Amino acid sequence: MNWKTTALVVIDMENAFISKESPLCIQEAAKSVPACGRVIRKARERGIPVFFVNRIYRRNGSDVEFTRYDSWLGGNRYLAPNSTGALSIEVPAEFTPQKGDYTIIKPRFSAFFQTELDLILRRLGVKTVILTGTTTPNCIRTSCYDGLSLDYNILIIEDCCSSNTAEIQRVNIEDMARVGAVITDSDTFCTDVFAVADFAGEIQRRVQQDETAPE
């Protein structure tokens, strides 16, 4: 696997999604923090760019999804800029950006939707996107489908993602595997022999060969 053409995306690992006191809490998110921390450290060791893609809402709620607006009002207007505490945009130490990392604010579920993520990935020559974070049925899943639609190889580290129940996690992981995402775990990813095939690159090579083949 060519680490120079790989990027790690960490989605929404903010207090408001991890803290048990938050109305947005994803029940299994806190359990994934240690594995996520390992993967982030390994990615940095390998020179893989790390993207923290998070949510921040405007104080007046003008950018909150209409399906979440009532919850936002009743939840003390969580994920506000510069907020602190259980409902905040603060992150555990494992998710603090370091020099060379990227931070992107997304307006909806997918890390690709109306963000600069695709632009930066292409500038960096990235072909494989590793998805981690929360939640699996929403932000991970939509980012997976958008990434595949943009011809990225998508790798999902299952124990670095989280859902509200084990069953929700299982069915969504299985479904993403069926559409072409590669599923692995943090232990496997952190080994020196780990590799992912460049499916999109192989198709491109075959198409180019067909175009240059004699009639």
mmCIF file of N, CA and C in Angstrom, residues 109-208:
data_model
loop_
_atom_site.group_PDB
_atom_site.id
_atom_site.type_symbol
_atom_site.label_atom_id
_atom_site.label_comp_id
_atom_site.label_asym_id
_atom_site.label_seq_id
_atom_site.Cartn_x
_atom_site.Cartn_y
_atom_site.Cartn_z
ATOM 1 N N PHE A 109 -23.879 15.620 6.933
ATOM 2 C CA PHE A 109 -23.321 14.346 7.366
ATOM 3 C C PHE A 109 -22.009 14.006 6.664
ATOM 4 N N SER A 110 -21.999 14.035 5.351
ATOM 5 C CA SER A 110 -20.828 13.599 4.594
ATOM 6 C C SER A 110 -19.655 14.554 4.739
ATOM 7 N N ALA A 111 -18.458 13.971 4.885
ATOM 8 C CA ALA A 111 -17.238 14.781 4.940
ATOM 9 C C ALA A 111 -16.958 15.460 3.607
ATOM 10 N N PHE A 112 -17.567 14.982 2.527
ATOM 11 C CA PHE A 112 -17.340 15.538 1.192
ATOM 12 C C PHE A 112 -18.357 16.616 0.813
ATOM 13 N N PHE A 113 -19.530 16.614 1.444
ATOM 14 C CA PHE A 113 -20.617 17.490 1.003
ATOM 15 C C PHE A 113 -20.320 18.952 1.322
ATOM 16 N N GLN A 114 -20.163 19.759 0.262
ATOM 17 C CA GLN A 114 -19.925 21.198 0.365
ATOM 18 C C GLN A 114 -18.737 21.530 1.281
ATOM 19 N N THR A 115 -17.679 20.714 1.190
ATOM 20 C CA THR A 115 -16.429 21.007 1.893
ATOM 21 C C THR A 115 -15.298 21.015 0.869
ATOM 22 N N GLU A 116 -14.106 21.422 1.330
ATOM 23 C CA GLU A 116 -12.934 21.432 0.463
ATOM 24 C C GLU A 116 -12.159 20.125 0.500
ATOM 25 N N LEU A 117 -12.717 19.071 1.128
ATOM 26 C CA LEU A 117 -11.989 17.817 1.299
ATOM 27 C C LEU A 117 -11.533 17.218 -0.027
ATOM 28 N N ASP A 118 -12.430 17.078 -0.982
ATOM 29 C CA ASP A 118 -12.071 16.477 -2.271
ATOM 30 C C ASP A 118 -10.984 17.287 -2.968
ATOM 31 N N LEU A 119 -11.083 18.606 -2.938
ATOM 32 C CA LEU A 119 -10.082 19.473 -3.560
ATOM 33 C C LEU A 119 -8.696 19.223 -2.962
ATOM 34 N N ILE A 120 -8.618 19.198 -1.635
ATOM 35 C CA ILE A 120 -7.312 19.013 -0.995
ATOM 36 C C ILE A 120 -6.772 17.617 -1.242
ATOM 37 N N LEU A 121 -7.632 16.606 -1.154
ATOM 38 C CA LEU A 121 -7.183 15.231 -1.409
ATOM 39 C C LEU A 121 -6.583 15.097 -2.801
ATOM 40 N N ARG A 122 -7.225 15.688 -3.786
ATOM 41 C CA ARG A 122 -6.715 15.581 -5.160
ATOM 42 C C ARG A 122 -5.409 16.359 -5.307
ATOM 43 N N ARG A 123 -5.287 17.502 -4.640
ATOM 44 C CA ARG A 123 -4.034 18.257 -4.678
ATOM 45 C C ARG A 123 -2.888 17.443 -4.074
ATOM 46 N N LEU A 124 -3.219 16.623 -3.066
ATOM 47 C CA LEU A 124 -2.210 15.796 -2.405
ATOM 48 C C LEU A 124 -1.955 14.479 -3.134
ATOM 49 N N GLY A 125 -2.720 14.205 -4.178
ATOM 50 C CA GLY A 125 -2.553 12.971 -4.923
ATOM 51 C C GLY A 125 -3.101 11.753 -4.215
ATOM 52 N N VAL A 126 -4.090 11.957 -3.338
ATOM 53 C CA VAL A 126 -4.650 10.866 -2.549
ATOM 54 C C VAL A 126 -5.576 9.996 -3.404
ATOM 55 N N LYS A 127 -5.439 8.689 -3.265
ATOM 56 C CA LYS A 127 -6.297 7.732 -3.960
ATOM 57 C C LYS A 127 -7.115 6.878 -2.989
ATOM 58 N N THR A 128 -6.592 6.695 -1.778
ATOM 59 C CA THR A 128 -7.270 5.866 -0.777
ATOM 60 C C THR A 128 -7.621 6.712 0.430
ATOM 61 N N VAL A 129 -8.902 6.683 0.828
ATOM 62 C CA VAL A 129 -9.387 7.434 1.975
ATOM 63 C C VAL A 129 -9.785 6.453 3.074
ATOM 64 N N ILE A 130 -9.198 6.636 4.252
ATOM 65 C CA ILE A 130 -9.509 5.812 5.408
ATOM 66 C C ILE A 130 -10.521 6.567 6.260
ATOM 67 N N LEU A 131 -11.665 5.940 6.546
ATOM 68 C CA LEU A 131 -12.719 6.593 7.311
ATOM 69 C C LEU A 131 -12.773 6.066 8.739
ATOM 70 N N THR A 132 -12.810 6.996 9.699
ATOM 71 C CA THR A 132 -12.989 6.670 11.107
ATOM 72 C C THR A 132 -13.886 7.731 11.728
ATOM 73 N N GLY A 133 -14.414 7.459 12.918
ATOM 74 C CA GLY A 133 -15.207 8.451 13.617
ATOM 75 C C GLY A 133 -16.631 7.991 13.856
ATOM 76 N N THR A 134 -17.538 8.946 13.954
ATOM 77 C CA THR A 134 -18.924 8.635 14.282
ATOM 78 C C THR A 134 -19.866 9.557 13.491
ATOM 79 N N THR A 135 -21.079 9.150 13.153
ATOM 80 C CA THR A 135 -21.627 7.828 13.409
ATOM 81 C C THR A 135 -21.552 6.983 12.148
ATOM 82 N N THR A 136 -21.511 5.668 12.352
ATOM 83 C CA THR A 136 -21.391 4.766 11.208
ATOM 84 C C THR A 136 -22.566 4.871 10.238
ATOM 85 N N PRO A 137 -23.846 4.863 10.704
ATOM 86 C CA PRO A 137 -24.956 4.901 9.747
ATOM 87 C C PRO A 137 -25.182 6.246 9.097
ATOM 88 N N ASN A 138 -24.595 7.296 9.634
ATOM 89 C CA ASN A 138 -24.830 8.627 9.083
ATOM 90 C C ASN A 138 -23.577 9.192 8.418
ATOM 91 N N CYS A 139 -22.658 9.713 9.207
ATOM 92 C CA CYS A 139 -21.507 10.432 8.642
ATOM 93 C C CYS A 139 -20.510 9.500 7.956
ATOM 94 N N ILE A 140 -20.248 8.343 8.544
ATOM 95 C CA ILE A 140 -19.327 7.394 7.904
ATOM 96 C C ILE A 140 -19.948 6.860 6.618
ATOM 97 N N ARG A 141 -21.193 6.476 6.689
ATOM 98 C CA ARG A 141 -21.853 5.875 5.524
ATOM 99 C C ARG A 141 -21.969 6.862 4.359
ATOM 100 N N THR A 142 -22.409 8.088 4.635
ATOM 101 C CA THR A 142 -22.543 9.051 3.548
ATOM 102 C C THR A 142 -21.175 9.428 2.976
ATOM 103 N N SER A 143 -20.165 9.522 3.826
ATOM 104 C CA SER A 143 -18.808 9.811 3.334
ATOM 105 C C SER A 143 -18.271 8.661 2.509
ATOM 106 N N CYS A 144 -18.614 7.433 2.914
ATOM 107 C CA CYS A 144 -18.211 6.245 2.151
ATOM 108 C C CYS A 144 -18.804 6.277 0.746
ATOM 109 N N TYR A 145 -20.095 6.524 0.644
ATOM 110 C CA TYR A 145 -20.747 6.524 -0.661
ATOM 111 C C TYR A 145 -20.263 7.681 -1.534
ATOM 112 N N ASP A 146 -20.092 8.848 -0.928
ATOM 113 C CA ASP A 146 -19.585 9.977 -1.697
ATOM 114 C C ASP A 146 -18.155 9.718 -2.159
ATOM 115 N N GLY A 147 -17.333 9.140 -1.283
ATOM 116 C CA GLY A 147 -15.954 8.835 -1.657
ATOM 117 C C GLY A 147 -15.871 7.830 -2.783
ATOM 118 N N LEU A 148 -16.681 6.786 -2.712
ATOM 119 C CA LEU A 148 -16.710 5.804 -3.795
ATOM 120 C C LEU A 148 -17.198 6.450 -5.092
ATOM 121 N N SER A 149 -18.186 7.336 -4.994
ATOM 122 C CA SER A 149 -18.706 8.010 -6.184
ATOM 123 C C SER A 149 -17.658 8.912 -6.820
ATOM 124 N N LEU A 150 -16.717 9.397 -6.002
ATOM 125 C CA LEU A 150 -15.632 10.250 -6.500
ATOM 126 C C LEU A 150 -14.403 9.437 -6.902
ATOM 127 N N ASP A 151 -14.543 8.110 -6.924
ATOM 128 C CA ASP A 151 -13.489 7.189 -7.362
ATOM 129 C C ASP A 151 -12.306 7.080 -6.396
ATOM 130 N N TYR A 152 -12.550 7.268 -5.099
ATOM 131 C CA TYR A 152 -11.529 6.961 -4.109
ATOM 132 C C TYR A 152 -11.675 5.501 -3.675
ATOM 133 N N ASN A 153 -10.557 4.858 -3.367
ATOM 134 C CA ASN A 153 -10.617 3.593 -2.651
ATOM 135 C C ASN A 153 -10.997 3.926 -1.213
ATOM 136 N N ILE A 154 -12.015 3.277 -0.683
ATOM 137 C CA ILE A 154 -12.491 3.584 0.660
ATOM 138 C C ILE A 154 -12.174 2.435 1.605
ATOM 139 N N LEU A 155 -11.493 2.772 2.685
ATOM 140 C CA LEU A 155 -11.154 1.821 3.733
ATOM 141 C C LEU A 155 -11.823 2.269 5.024
ATOM 142 N N ILE A 156 -12.525 1.383 5.691
ATOM 143 C CA ILE A 156 -13.199 1.698 6.944
ATOM 144 C C ILE A 156 -12.595 0.851 8.057
ATOM 145 N N ILE A 157 -12.127 1.507 9.107
ATOM 146 C CA ILE A 157 -11.587 0.793 10.258
ATOM 147 C C ILE A 157 -12.723 0.621 11.263
ATOM 148 N N GLU A 158 -13.263 -0.588 11.327
ATOM 149 C CA GLU A 158 -14.540 -0.826 11.994
ATOM 150 C C GLU A 158 -14.529 -0.456 13.473
ATOM 151 N N ASP A 159 -13.484 -0.794 14.214
ATOM 152 C CA ASP A 159 -13.478 -0.493 15.645
ATOM 153 C C ASP A 159 -13.114 0.962 15.929
ATOM 154 N N CYS A 160 -12.865 1.729 14.877
ATOM 155 C CA CYS A 160 -12.664 3.181 15.008
ATOM 156 C C CYS A 160 -13.900 3.943 14.577
ATOM 157 N N CYS A 161 -14.995 3.227 14.340
ATOM 158 C CA CYS A 161 -16.282 3.835 14.010
ATOM 159 C C CYS A 161 -17.290 3.394 15.069
ATOM 160 N N SER A 162 -18.415 4.082 15.149
ATOM 161 C CA SER A 162 -19.354 3.756 16.221
ATOM 162 C C SER A 162 -20.790 4.079 15.846
ATOM 163 N N SER A 163 -21.689 3.332 16.492
ATOM 164 C CA SER A 163 -23.130 3.500 16.314
ATOM 165 C C SER A 163 -23.789 3.463 17.686
ATOM 166 N N ASN A 164 -25.102 3.606 17.714
ATOM 167 C CA ASN A 164 -25.807 3.552 18.989
ATOM 168 C C ASN A 164 -25.994 2.131 19.498
ATOM 169 N N THR A 165 -25.992 1.147 18.593
ATOM 170 C CA THR A 165 -26.094 -0.248 19.007
ATOM 171 C C THR A 165 -25.165 -1.101 18.150
ATOM 172 N N ALA A 166 -24.826 -2.277 18.662
ATOM 173 C CA ALA A 166 -23.973 -3.199 17.920
ATOM 174 C C ALA A 166 -24.653 -3.666 16.642
ATOM 175 N N GLU A 167 -25.965 -3.809 16.668
ATOM 176 C CA GLU A 167 -26.686 -4.270 15.481
ATOM 177 C C GLU A 167 -26.669 -3.217 14.376
ATOM 178 N N ILE A 168 -26.873 -1.952 14.738
ATOM 179 C CA ILE A 168 -26.782 -0.885 13.741
ATOM 180 C C ILE A 168 -25.401 -0.856 13.123
ATOM 181 N N GLN A 169 -24.382 -1.011 13.958
ATOM 182 C CA GLN A 169 -23.008 -1.038 13.469
ATOM 183 C C GLN A 169 -22.802 -2.182 12.486
ATOM 184 N N ARG A 170 -23.260 -3.368 12.857
ATOM 185 C CA ARG A 170 -23.035 -4.560 12.029
ATOM 186 C C ARG A 170 -23.667 -4.431 10.649
ATOM 187 N N VAL A 171 -24.947 -4.057 10.599
ATOM 188 C CA VAL A 171 -25.633 -4.046 9.311
ATOM 189 C C VAL A 171 -25.084 -2.960 8.391
ATOM 190 N N ASN A 172 -24.687 -1.833 8.962
ATOM 191 C CA ASN A 172 -24.135 -0.766 8.126
ATOM 192 C C ASN A 172 -22.750 -1.113 7.600
ATOM 193 N N ILE A 173 -21.917 -1.714 8.433
ATOM 194 C CA ILE A 173 -20.595 -2.152 7.975
ATOM 195 C C ILE A 173 -20.739 -3.192 6.867
ATOM 196 N N GLU A 174 -21.631 -4.145 7.053
ATOM 197 C CA GLU A 174 -21.844 -5.175 6.031
ATOM 198 C C GLU A 174 -22.329 -4.559 4.721
ATOM 199 N N ASP A 175 -23.217 -3.582 4.818
ATOM 200 C CA ASP A 175 -23.755 -2.969 3.609
ATOM 201 C C ASP A 175 -22.684 -2.187 2.858
ATOM 202 N N MET A 176 -21.822 -1.453 3.597
ATOM 203 C CA MET A 176 -20.758 -0.701 2.937
ATOM 204 C C MET A 176 -19.733 -1.640 2.302
ATOM 205 N N ALA A 177 -19.509 -2.781 2.927
ATOM 206 C CA ALA A 177 -18.611 -3.772 2.340
ATOM 207 C C ALA A 177 -19.167 -4.290 1.017
ATOM 208 N N ARG A 178 -20.486 -4.456 0.956
ATOM 209 C CA ARG A 178 -21.113 -4.961 -0.276
ATOM 210 C C ARG A 178 -20.952 -3.992 -1.445
ATOM 211 N N VAL A 179 -20.909 -2.700 -1.157
ATOM 212 C CA VAL A 179 -20.804 -1.736 -2.262
ATOM 213 C C VAL A 179 -19.358 -1.432 -2.631
ATOM 214 N N GLY A 180 -18.392 -2.023 -1.908
ATOM 215 C CA GLY A 180 -17.004 -1.876 -2.346
ATOM 216 C C GLY A 180 -16.023 -1.305 -1.352
ATOM 217 N N ALA A 181 -16.485 -0.906 -0.158
ATOM 218 C CA ALA A 181 -15.556 -0.428 0.857
ATOM 219 C C ALA A 181 -14.767 -1.606 1.422
ATOM 220 N N VAL A 182 -13.499 -1.368 1.728
ATOM 221 C CA VAL A 182 -12.664 -2.377 2.379
ATOM 222 C C VAL A 182 -12.801 -2.189 3.882
ATOM 223 N N ILE A 183 -13.097 -3.256 4.606
ATOM 224 C CA ILE A 183 -13.308 -3.180 6.044
ATOM 225 C C ILE A 183 -12.135 -3.852 6.755
ATOM 226 N N THR A 184 -11.597 -3.178 7.755
ATOM 227 C CA THR A 184 -10.516 -3.762 8.549
ATOM 228 C C THR A 184 -10.669 -3.300 9.991
ATOM 229 N N ASP A 185 -9.680 -3.637 10.851
ATOM 230 C CA ASP A 185 -9.702 -3.182 12.236
ATOM 231 C C ASP A 185 -8.377 -2.501 12.562
ATOM 232 N N SER A 186 -8.310 -1.882 13.714
ATOM 233 C CA SER A 186 -7.137 -1.090 14.065
ATOM 234 C C SER A 186 -5.887 -1.950 14.222
ATOM 235 N N ASP A 187 -6.024 -3.155 14.765
ATOM 236 C CA ASP A 187 -4.856 -4.036 14.927
ATOM 237 C C ASP A 187 -4.236 -4.367 13.579
ATOM 238 N N THR A 188 -5.092 -4.696 12.617
ATOM 239 C CA THR A 188 -4.589 -5.036 11.281
ATOM 240 C C THR A 188 -3.964 -3.823 10.616
ATOM 241 N N PHE A 189 -4.633 -2.684 10.724
ATOM 242 C CA PHE A 189 -4.113 -1.470 10.097
ATOM 243 C C PHE A 189 -2.737 -1.101 10.629
ATOM 244 N N CYS A 190 -2.515 -1.322 11.900
ATOM 245 C CA CYS A 190 -1.259 -0.899 12.528
ATOM 246 C C CYS A 190 -0.100 -1.864 12.280
ATOM 247 N N THR A 191 -0.339 -2.982 11.598
ATOM 248 C CA THR A 191 0.764 -3.885 11.264
ATOM 249 C C THR A 191 1.505 -3.356 10.047
ATOM 250 N N ASP A 192 2.751 -3.770 9.909
ATOM 251 C CA ASP A 192 3.587 -3.284 8.812
ATOM 252 C C ASP A 192 3.283 -3.964 7.482
ATOM 253 N N VAL A 193 2.495 -5.031 7.511
ATOM 254 C CA VAL A 193 2.203 -5.772 6.275
ATOM 255 C C VAL A 193 0.849 -5.396 5.678
ATOM 256 N N PHE A 194 0.139 -4.468 6.333
ATOM 257 C CA PHE A 194 -1.202 -4.136 5.863
ATOM 258 C C PHE A 194 -1.170 -3.478 4.494
ATOM 259 N N ALA A 195 -2.115 -3.833 3.637
ATOM 260 C CA ALA A 195 -2.183 -3.269 2.281
ATOM 261 C C ALA A 195 -3.628 -3.226 1.799
ATOM 262 N N VAL A 196 -3.907 -2.274 0.925
ATOM 263 C CA VAL A 196 -5.213 -2.163 0.277
ATOM 264 C C VAL A 196 -5.003 -2.027 -1.217
ATOM 265 N N ALA A 197 -5.746 -2.780 -1.983
ATOM 266 C CA ALA A 197 -5.621 -2.709 -3.441
ATOM 267 C C ALA A 197 -6.154 -1.378 -3.961
ATOM 268 N N ASP A 198 -5.523 -0.869 -5.016
ATOM 269 C CA ASP A 198 -5.950 0.370 -5.654
ATOM 270 C C ASP A 198 -6.934 0.025 -6.760
ATOM 271 N N PHE A 199 -8.196 -0.193 -6.374
ATOM 272 C CA PHE A 199 -9.215 -0.616 -7.330
ATOM 273 C C PHE A 199 -9.453 0.445 -8.406
ATOM 274 N N ALA A 200 -9.602 1.687 -7.989
ATOM 275 C CA ALA A 200 -9.866 2.761 -8.946
ATOM 276 C C ALA A 200 -8.697 2.920 -9.908
ATOM 277 N N GLY A 201 -7.469 2.814 -9.378
ATOM 278 C CA GLY A 201 -6.293 2.927 -10.235
ATOM 279 C C GLY A 201 -6.200 1.807 -11.248
ATOM 280 N N GLU A 202 -6.593 0.605 -10.841
ATOM 281 C CA GLU A 202 -6.548 -0.532 -11.754
ATOM 282 C C GLU A 202 -7.546 -0.352 -12.900
ATOM 283 N N ILE A 203 -8.730 0.147 -12.592
ATOM 284 C CA ILE A 203 -9.714 0.412 -13.647
ATOM 285 C C ILE A 203 -9.177 1.467 -14.611
ATOM 286 N N GLN A 204 -8.562 2.524 -14.069
ATOM 287 C CA GLN A 204 -7.997 3.574 -14.916
ATOM 288 C C GLN A 204 -6.933 3.015 -15.847
ATOM 289 N N ARG A 205 -6.086 2.156 -15.328
ATOM 290 C CA ARG A 205 -5.041 1.555 -16.166
ATOM 291 C C ARG A 205 -5.649 0.700 -17.271
ATOM 292 N N ARG A 206 -6.682 -0.065 -16.944
ATOM 293 C CA ARG A 206 -7.315 -0.917 -17.953
ATOM 294 C C ARG A 206 -8.006 -0.088 -19.041
ATOM 295 N N VAL A 207 -8.669 0.999 -18.612
ATOM 296 C CA VAL A 207 -9.317 1.878 -19.585
ATOM 297 C C VAL A 207 -8.282 2.490 -20.522
ATOM 298 N N GLN A 208 -7.171 2.937 -19.962
ATOM 299 C CA GLN A 208 -6.112 3.525 -20.776
ATOM 300 C C GLN A 208 -5.528 2.504 -21.743
#
